[in-house]
Amino acid sequence: MVQQGQTFELTRRGPGGERLWAYRFRTGGRGSNRVQRGGFTSEQDARDALERELERIRRERRIARRLTLAELVETYLAQHDVQPVTIEKLRYLLGKATAVFGDRLIGELTSQEVAAWRMNLSPATASRQPRRFARSYTGPWRGG
């Protein structure tokens, strides 16, 4: 189903009496929740915001349905235009997460699961490794 929405003029006016616009759409077709955002100063602004929101939802749904974390990492690395040594370093660092969550669909992962996993990493893995990586590819480490 193609996600659609609409823009419309609000009955209330802005502080200076100017017309205000809004958009709305349903999250999953008829009978689903309706999202509405308003306060745009022009119909075009409301239309642009609606299209950005719908595109974000389309991307989320495509990723959530089809990609596992391992597939997402491989897709990312294939598109990342850097030196091969950088790709290998990223593959090594991201491999820690893919070893645990690699076969999980992106849409099924929760921030709580990832946070709990990070809490169980050794201090060297959790804090020093990213610093070493950043230092070797962005110059002298200036962080704390």
mmCIF file with all atom_site columns, C-alpha atoms in Angstrom:
data_model
loop_
_atom_site.group_PDB
_atom_site.id
_atom_site.type_symbol
_atom_site.label_atom_id
_atom_site.label_alt_id
_atom_site.label_comp_id
_atom_site.label_asym_id
_atom_site.label_entity_id
_atom_site.label_seq_id
_atom_site.pdbx_PDB_ins_code
_atom_site.Cartn_x
_atom_site.Cartn_y
_atom_site.Cartn_z
_atom_site.occupancy
_atom_site.B_iso_or_equiv
_atom_site.pdbx_formal_charge
_atom_site.auth_seq_id
_atom_site.auth_comp_id
_atom_site.auth_asym_id
_atom_site.auth_atom_id
_atom_site.pdbx_PDB_model_num
ATOM 1   C CA . MET A 1 1   ? 0.000  0.000   0.000  1.00 0.00 ? 1   MET A CA 1
ATOM 2   C CA . VAL A 1 2   ? 1.349  3.437   -0.926 1.00 0.00 ? 2   VAL A CA 1
ATOM 3   C CA . GLN A 1 3   ? 1.326  5.763   2.051  1.00 0.00 ? 3   GLN A CA 1
ATOM 4   C CA . GLN A 1 4   ? -0.545 9.007   1.403  1.00 0.00 ? 4   GLN A CA 1
ATOM 5   C CA . GLY A 1 5   ? -1.500 12.069  3.381  1.00 0.00 ? 5   GLY A CA 1
ATOM 6   C CA . GLN A 1 6   ? -3.047 15.463  2.968  1.00 0.00 ? 6   GLN A CA 1
ATOM 7   C CA . THR A 1 7   ? -2.306 19.096  3.700  1.00 0.00 ? 7   THR A CA 1
ATOM 8   C CA . PHE A 1 8   ? -4.964 21.562  4.807  1.00 0.00 ? 8   PHE A CA 1
ATOM 9   C CA . GLU A 1 9   ? -5.431 25.050  6.190  1.00 0.00 ? 9   GLU A CA 1
ATOM 10  C CA . LEU A 1 10  ? -6.001 25.280  9.934  1.00 0.00 ? 10  LEU A CA 1
ATOM 11  C CA . THR A 1 11  ? -8.913 27.284  11.282 1.00 0.00 ? 11  THR A CA 1
ATOM 12  C CA . ARG A 1 12  ? -6.691 29.033  13.818 1.00 0.00 ? 12  ARG A CA 1
ATOM 13  C CA . ARG A 1 13  ? -4.343 31.810  12.760 1.00 0.00 ? 13  ARG A CA 1
ATOM 14  C CA . GLY A 1 14  ? -0.756 32.631  13.620 1.00 0.00 ? 14  GLY A CA 1
ATOM 15  C CA . PRO A 1 15  ? 0.256  35.371  16.082 1.00 0.00 ? 15  PRO A CA 1
ATOM 16  C CA . GLY A 1 16  ? 0.111  38.011  13.332 1.00 0.00 ? 16  GLY A CA 1
ATOM 17  C CA . GLY A 1 17  ? -3.161 36.729  11.882 1.00 0.00 ? 17  GLY A CA 1
ATOM 18  C CA . GLU A 1 18  ? -1.417 34.777  9.088  1.00 0.00 ? 18  GLU A CA 1
ATOM 19  C CA . ARG A 1 19  ? -2.816 31.530  7.730  1.00 0.00 ? 19  ARG A CA 1
ATOM 20  C CA . LEU A 1 20  ? -1.406 28.299  9.166  1.00 0.00 ? 20  LEU A CA 1
ATOM 21  C CA . TRP A 1 21  ? -1.187 24.909  7.466  1.00 0.00 ? 21  TRP A CA 1
ATOM 22  C CA . ALA A 1 22  ? -0.977 21.302  8.648  1.00 0.00 ? 22  ALA A CA 1
ATOM 23  C CA . TYR A 1 23  ? -0.623 17.788  7.324  1.00 0.00 ? 23  TYR A CA 1
ATOM 24  C CA . ARG A 1 24  ? -2.060 14.469  8.400  1.00 0.00 ? 24  ARG A CA 1
ATOM 25  C CA . PHE A 1 25  ? -1.781 10.830  7.434  1.00 0.00 ? 25  PHE A CA 1
ATOM 26  C CA . ARG A 1 26  ? -2.675 7.404   8.781  1.00 0.00 ? 26  ARG A CA 1
ATOM 27  C CA . THR A 1 27  ? 0.090  5.118   9.956  1.00 0.00 ? 27  THR A CA 1
ATOM 28  C CA . GLY A 1 28  ? -1.377 1.919   8.520  1.00 0.00 ? 28  GLY A CA 1
ATOM 29  C CA . GLY A 1 29  ? -4.419 2.526   6.380  1.00 0.00 ? 29  GLY A CA 1
ATOM 30  C CA . ARG A 1 30  ? -8.041 2.784   7.358  1.00 0.00 ? 30  ARG A CA 1
ATOM 31  C CA . GLY A 1 31  ? -8.761 2.392   11.036 1.00 0.00 ? 31  GLY A CA 1
ATOM 32  C CA . SER A 1 32  ? -5.162 3.040   12.096 1.00 0.00 ? 32  SER A CA 1
ATOM 33  C CA . ASN A 1 33  ? -3.752 5.938   14.069 1.00 0.00 ? 33  ASN A CA 1
ATOM 34  C CA . ARG A 1 34  ? -3.841 9.317   12.388 1.00 0.00 ? 34  ARG A CA 1
ATOM 35  C CA . VAL A 1 35  ? -0.811 11.557  12.776 1.00 0.00 ? 35  VAL A CA 1
ATOM 36  C CA . GLN A 1 36  ? -1.305 15.303  12.415 1.00 0.00 ? 36  GLN A CA 1
ATOM 37  C CA . ARG A 1 37  ? 1.292  18.087  12.573 1.00 0.00 ? 37  ARG A CA 1
ATOM 38  C CA . GLY A 1 38  ? 0.451  21.766  12.180 1.00 0.00 ? 38  GLY A CA 1
ATOM 39  C CA . GLY A 1 39  ? 1.704  25.301  12.420 1.00 0.00 ? 39  GLY A CA 1
ATOM 40  C CA . PHE A 1 40  ? 3.343  25.600  9.002  1.00 0.00 ? 40  PHE A CA 1
ATOM 41  C CA . THR A 1 41  ? 3.375  29.091  7.512  1.00 0.00 ? 41  THR A CA 1
ATOM 42  C CA . SER A 1 42  ? 2.666  27.906  3.977  1.00 0.00 ? 42  SER A CA 1
ATOM 43  C CA . GLU A 1 43  ? 0.953  25.034  2.245  1.00 0.00 ? 43  GLU A CA 1
ATOM 44  C CA . GLN A 1 44  ? 4.236  24.192  0.501  1.00 0.00 ? 44  GLN A CA 1
ATOM 45  C CA . ASP A 1 45  ? 6.066  23.921  3.857  1.00 0.00 ? 45  ASP A CA 1
ATOM 46  C CA . ALA A 1 46  ? 3.365  21.543  5.109  1.00 0.00 ? 46  ALA A CA 1
ATOM 47  C CA . ARG A 1 47  ? 3.541  19.502  1.881  1.00 0.00 ? 47  ARG A CA 1
ATOM 48  C CA . ASP A 1 48  ? 7.346  19.251  2.090  1.00 0.00 ? 48  ASP A CA 1
ATOM 49  C CA . ALA A 1 49  ? 7.211  18.174  5.750  1.00 0.00 ? 49  ALA A CA 1
ATOM 50  C CA . LEU A 1 50  ? 4.561  15.560  4.922  1.00 0.00 ? 50  LEU A CA 1
ATOM 51  C CA . GLU A 1 51  ? 6.672  14.122  2.118  1.00 0.00 ? 51  GLU A CA 1
ATOM 52  C CA . ARG A 1 52  ? 9.762  13.945  4.368  1.00 0.00 ? 52  ARG A CA 1
ATOM 53  C CA . GLU A 1 53  ? 7.772  12.141  7.065  1.00 0.00 ? 53  GLU A CA 1
ATOM 54  C CA . LEU A 1 54  ? 6.233  9.685   4.594  1.00 0.00 ? 54  LEU A CA 1
ATOM 55  C CA . GLU A 1 55  ? 9.634  8.961   3.065  1.00 0.00 ? 55  GLU A CA 1
ATOM 56  C CA . ARG A 1 56  ? 11.092 8.323   6.528  1.00 0.00 ? 56  ARG A CA 1
ATOM 57  C CA . ILE A 1 57  ? 8.282  5.843   7.233  1.00 0.00 ? 57  ILE A CA 1
ATOM 58  C CA . ARG A 1 58  ? 8.782  4.105   3.872  1.00 0.00 ? 58  ARG A CA 1
ATOM 59  C CA . ARG A 1 59  ? 12.513 3.699   4.557  1.00 0.00 ? 59  ARG A CA 1
ATOM 60  C CA . GLU A 1 60  ? 11.882 2.338   8.061  1.00 0.00 ? 60  GLU A CA 1
ATOM 61  C CA . ARG A 1 61  ? 9.417  -0.211  6.797  1.00 0.00 ? 61  ARG A CA 1
ATOM 62  C CA . ARG A 1 62  ? 11.675 -1.407  3.985  1.00 0.00 ? 62  ARG A CA 1
ATOM 63  C CA . ILE A 1 63  ? 14.646 -1.790  6.313  1.00 0.00 ? 63  ILE A CA 1
ATOM 64  C CA . ALA A 1 64  ? 12.635 -3.384  9.108  1.00 0.00 ? 64  ALA A CA 1
ATOM 65  C CA . ARG A 1 65  ? 11.133 -6.006  6.838  1.00 0.00 ? 65  ARG A CA 1
ATOM 66  C CA . ARG A 1 66  ? 14.120 -7.068  4.854  1.00 0.00 ? 66  ARG A CA 1
ATOM 67  C CA . LEU A 1 67  ? 17.487 -6.438  6.455  1.00 0.00 ? 67  LEU A CA 1
ATOM 68  C CA . THR A 1 68  ? 19.234 -8.175  9.275  1.00 0.00 ? 68  THR A CA 1
ATOM 69  C CA . LEU A 1 69  ? 21.950 -6.293  11.130 1.00 0.00 ? 69  LEU A CA 1
ATOM 70  C CA . ALA A 1 70  ? 24.622 -8.322  9.299  1.00 0.00 ? 70  ALA A CA 1
ATOM 71  C CA . GLU A 1 71  ? 23.091 -7.410  5.920  1.00 0.00 ? 71  GLU A CA 1
ATOM 72  C CA . LEU A 1 72  ? 22.883 -3.746  6.898  1.00 0.00 ? 72  LEU A CA 1
ATOM 73  C CA . VAL A 1 73  ? 26.536 -3.721  7.957  1.00 0.00 ? 73  VAL A CA 1
ATOM 74  C CA . GLU A 1 74  ? 27.612 -5.340  4.678  1.00 0.00 ? 74  GLU A CA 1
ATOM 75  C CA . THR A 1 75  ? 25.505 -2.885  2.657  1.00 0.00 ? 75  THR A CA 1
ATOM 76  C CA . TYR A 1 76  ? 27.007 0.018   4.586  1.00 0.00 ? 76  TYR A CA 1
ATOM 77  C CA . LEU A 1 77  ? 30.573 -1.212  4.130  1.00 0.00 ? 77  LEU A CA 1
ATOM 78  C CA . ALA A 1 78  ? 30.036 -1.816  0.415  1.00 0.00 ? 78  ALA A CA 1
ATOM 79  C CA . GLN A 1 79  ? 28.917 1.809   -0.046 1.00 0.00 ? 79  GLN A CA 1
ATOM 80  C CA . HIS A 1 80  ? 31.497 3.379   2.266  1.00 0.00 ? 80  HIS A CA 1
ATOM 81  C CA . ASP A 1 81  ? 34.119 5.034   0.053  1.00 0.00 ? 81  ASP A CA 1
ATOM 82  C CA . VAL A 1 82  ? 37.322 4.806   2.106  1.00 0.00 ? 82  VAL A CA 1
ATOM 83  C CA . GLN A 1 83  ? 40.635 2.974   2.099  1.00 0.00 ? 83  GLN A CA 1
ATOM 84  C CA . PRO A 1 84  ? 40.488 -0.838  2.404  1.00 0.00 ? 84  PRO A CA 1
ATOM 85  C CA . VAL A 1 85  ? 42.250 -0.703  5.779  1.00 0.00 ? 85  VAL A CA 1
ATOM 86  C CA . THR A 1 86  ? 39.406 1.479   7.086  1.00 0.00 ? 86  THR A CA 1
ATOM 87  C CA . ILE A 1 87  ? 36.821 -1.012  5.844  1.00 0.00 ? 87  ILE A CA 1
ATOM 88  C CA . GLU A 1 88  ? 38.652 -3.837  7.607  1.00 0.00 ? 88  GLU A CA 1
ATOM 89  C CA . LYS A 1 89  ? 38.816 -1.843  10.846 1.00 0.00 ? 89  LYS A CA 1
ATOM 90  C CA . LEU A 1 90  ? 35.104 -1.040  10.623 1.00 0.00 ? 90  LEU A CA 1
ATOM 91  C CA . ARG A 1 91  ? 34.315 -4.681  9.835  1.00 0.00 ? 91  ARG A CA 1
ATOM 92  C CA . TYR A 1 92  ? 36.290 -5.716  12.927 1.00 0.00 ? 92  TYR A CA 1
ATOM 93  C CA . LEU A 1 93  ? 34.562 -3.198  15.208 1.00 0.00 ? 93  LEU A CA 1
ATOM 94  C CA . LEU A 1 94  ? 31.067 -3.809  13.821 1.00 0.00 ? 94  LEU A CA 1
ATOM 95  C CA . GLY A 1 95  ? 31.722 -7.552  13.956 1.00 0.00 ? 95  GLY A CA 1
ATOM 96  C CA . LYS A 1 96  ? 31.311 -7.418  17.727 1.00 0.00 ? 96  LYS A CA 1
ATOM 97  C CA . ALA A 1 97  ? 27.681 -6.351  17.285 1.00 0.00 ? 97  ALA A CA 1
ATOM 98  C CA . THR A 1 98  ? 26.987 -8.641  14.321 1.00 0.00 ? 98  THR A CA 1
ATOM 99  C CA . ALA A 1 99  ? 28.299 -11.627 16.295 1.00 0.00 ? 99  ALA A CA 1
ATOM 100 C CA . VAL A 1 100 ? 25.477 -11.065 18.779 1.00 0.00 ? 100 VAL A CA 1
ATOM 101 C CA . PHE A 1 101 ? 22.727 -9.424  16.725 1.00 0.00 ? 101 PHE A CA 1
ATOM 102 C CA . GLY A 1 102 ? 23.700 -10.262 13.122 1.00 0.00 ? 102 GLY A CA 1
ATOM 103 C CA . ASP A 1 103 ? 20.761 -12.539 12.301 1.00 0.00 ? 103 ASP A CA 1
ATOM 104 C CA . ARG A 1 104 ? 18.169 -10.189 13.837 1.00 0.00 ? 104 ARG A CA 1
ATOM 105 C CA . LEU A 1 105 ? 16.006 -7.954  11.664 1.00 0.00 ? 105 LEU A CA 1
ATOM 106 C CA . ILE A 1 106 ? 16.771 -4.277  12.178 1.00 0.00 ? 106 ILE A CA 1
ATOM 107 C CA . GLY A 1 107 ? 13.154 -3.532  13.077 1.00 0.00 ? 107 GLY A CA 1
ATOM 108 C CA . GLU A 1 108 ? 13.216 -6.128  15.868 1.00 0.00 ? 108 GLU A CA 1
ATOM 109 C CA . LEU A 1 109 ? 16.223 -4.716  17.716 1.00 0.00 ? 109 LEU A CA 1
ATOM 110 C CA . THR A 1 110 ? 15.459 -2.479  20.663 1.00 0.00 ? 110 THR A CA 1
ATOM 111 C CA . SER A 1 111 ? 17.633 0.223   22.159 1.00 0.00 ? 111 SER A CA 1
ATOM 112 C CA . GLN A 1 112 ? 17.339 -1.541  25.525 1.00 0.00 ? 112 GLN A CA 1
ATOM 113 C CA . GLU A 1 113 ? 18.851 -4.742  24.111 1.00 0.00 ? 113 GLU A CA 1
ATOM 114 C CA . VAL A 1 114 ? 21.740 -2.860  22.538 1.00 0.00 ? 114 VAL A CA 1
ATOM 115 C CA . ALA A 1 115 ? 22.347 -0.857  25.735 1.00 0.00 ? 115 ALA A CA 1
ATOM 116 C CA . ALA A 1 116 ? 22.358 -4.039  27.843 1.00 0.00 ? 116 ALA A CA 1
ATOM 117 C CA . TRP A 1 117 ? 24.843 -5.645  25.442 1.00 0.00 ? 117 TRP A CA 1
ATOM 118 C CA . ARG A 1 118 ? 27.101 -2.580  25.553 1.00 0.00 ? 118 ARG A CA 1
ATOM 119 C CA . MET A 1 119 ? 27.093 -2.662  29.358 1.00 0.00 ? 119 MET A CA 1
ATOM 120 C CA . ASN A 1 120 ? 28.565 -6.180  29.208 1.00 0.00 ? 120 ASN A CA 1
ATOM 121 C CA . LEU A 1 121 ? 31.468 -5.217  26.932 1.00 0.00 ? 121 LEU A CA 1
ATOM 122 C CA . SER A 1 122 ? 34.880 -5.066  28.534 1.00 0.00 ? 122 SER A CA 1
ATOM 123 C CA . PRO A 1 123 ? 36.120 -1.518  29.248 1.00 0.00 ? 123 PRO A CA 1
ATOM 124 C CA . ALA A 1 124 ? 38.837 -1.923  26.589 1.00 0.00 ? 124 ALA A CA 1
ATOM 125 C CA . THR A 1 125 ? 36.283 -2.844  23.961 1.00 0.00 ? 125 THR A CA 1
ATOM 126 C CA . ALA A 1 126 ? 33.707 -0.285  25.040 1.00 0.00 ? 126 ALA A CA 1
ATOM 127 C CA . SER A 1 127 ? 35.966 2.740   25.414 1.00 0.00 ? 127 SER A CA 1
ATOM 128 C CA . ARG A 1 128 ? 39.535 2.281   24.167 1.00 0.00 ? 128 ARG A CA 1
ATOM 129 C CA . GLN A 1 129 ? 38.872 0.596   20.828 1.00 0.00 ? 129 GLN A CA 1
ATOM 130 C CA . PRO A 1 130 ? 36.780 3.438   19.375 1.00 0.00 ? 130 PRO A CA 1
ATOM 131 C CA . ARG A 1 131 ? 39.415 5.927   20.544 1.00 0.00 ? 131 ARG A CA 1
ATOM 132 C CA . ARG A 1 132 ? 42.212 3.972   18.888 1.00 0.00 ? 132 ARG A CA 1
ATOM 133 C CA . PHE A 1 133 ? 40.148 3.778   15.719 1.00 0.00 ? 133 PHE A CA 1
ATOM 134 C CA . ALA A 1 134 ? 39.352 7.501   15.754 1.00 0.00 ? 134 ALA A CA 1
ATOM 135 C CA . ARG A 1 135 ? 42.966 8.440   16.521 1.00 0.00 ? 135 ARG A CA 1
ATOM 136 C CA . SER A 1 136 ? 44.343 6.372   13.669 1.00 0.00 ? 136 SER A CA 1
ATOM 137 C CA . TYR A 1 137 ? 41.974 7.859   11.097 1.00 0.00 ? 137 TYR A CA 1
ATOM 138 C CA . THR A 1 138 ? 41.296 11.432  12.200 1.00 0.00 ? 138 THR A CA 1
ATOM 139 C CA . GLY A 1 139 ? 44.678 12.536  13.514 1.00 0.00 ? 139 GLY A CA 1
ATOM 140 C CA . PRO A 1 140 ? 45.728 13.032  17.122 1.00 0.00 ? 140 PRO A CA 1
ATOM 141 C CA . TRP A 1 141 ? 43.046 12.162  19.641 1.00 0.00 ? 141 TRP A CA 1
ATOM 142 C CA . ARG A 1 142 ? 41.678 15.317  21.172 1.00 0.00 ? 142 ARG A CA 1
ATOM 143 C CA . GLY A 1 143 ? 38.938 13.696  23.214 1.00 0.00 ? 143 GLY A CA 1
ATOM 144 C CA . GLY A 1 144 ? 38.857 13.018  26.937 1.00 0.00 ? 144 GLY A CA 1
#
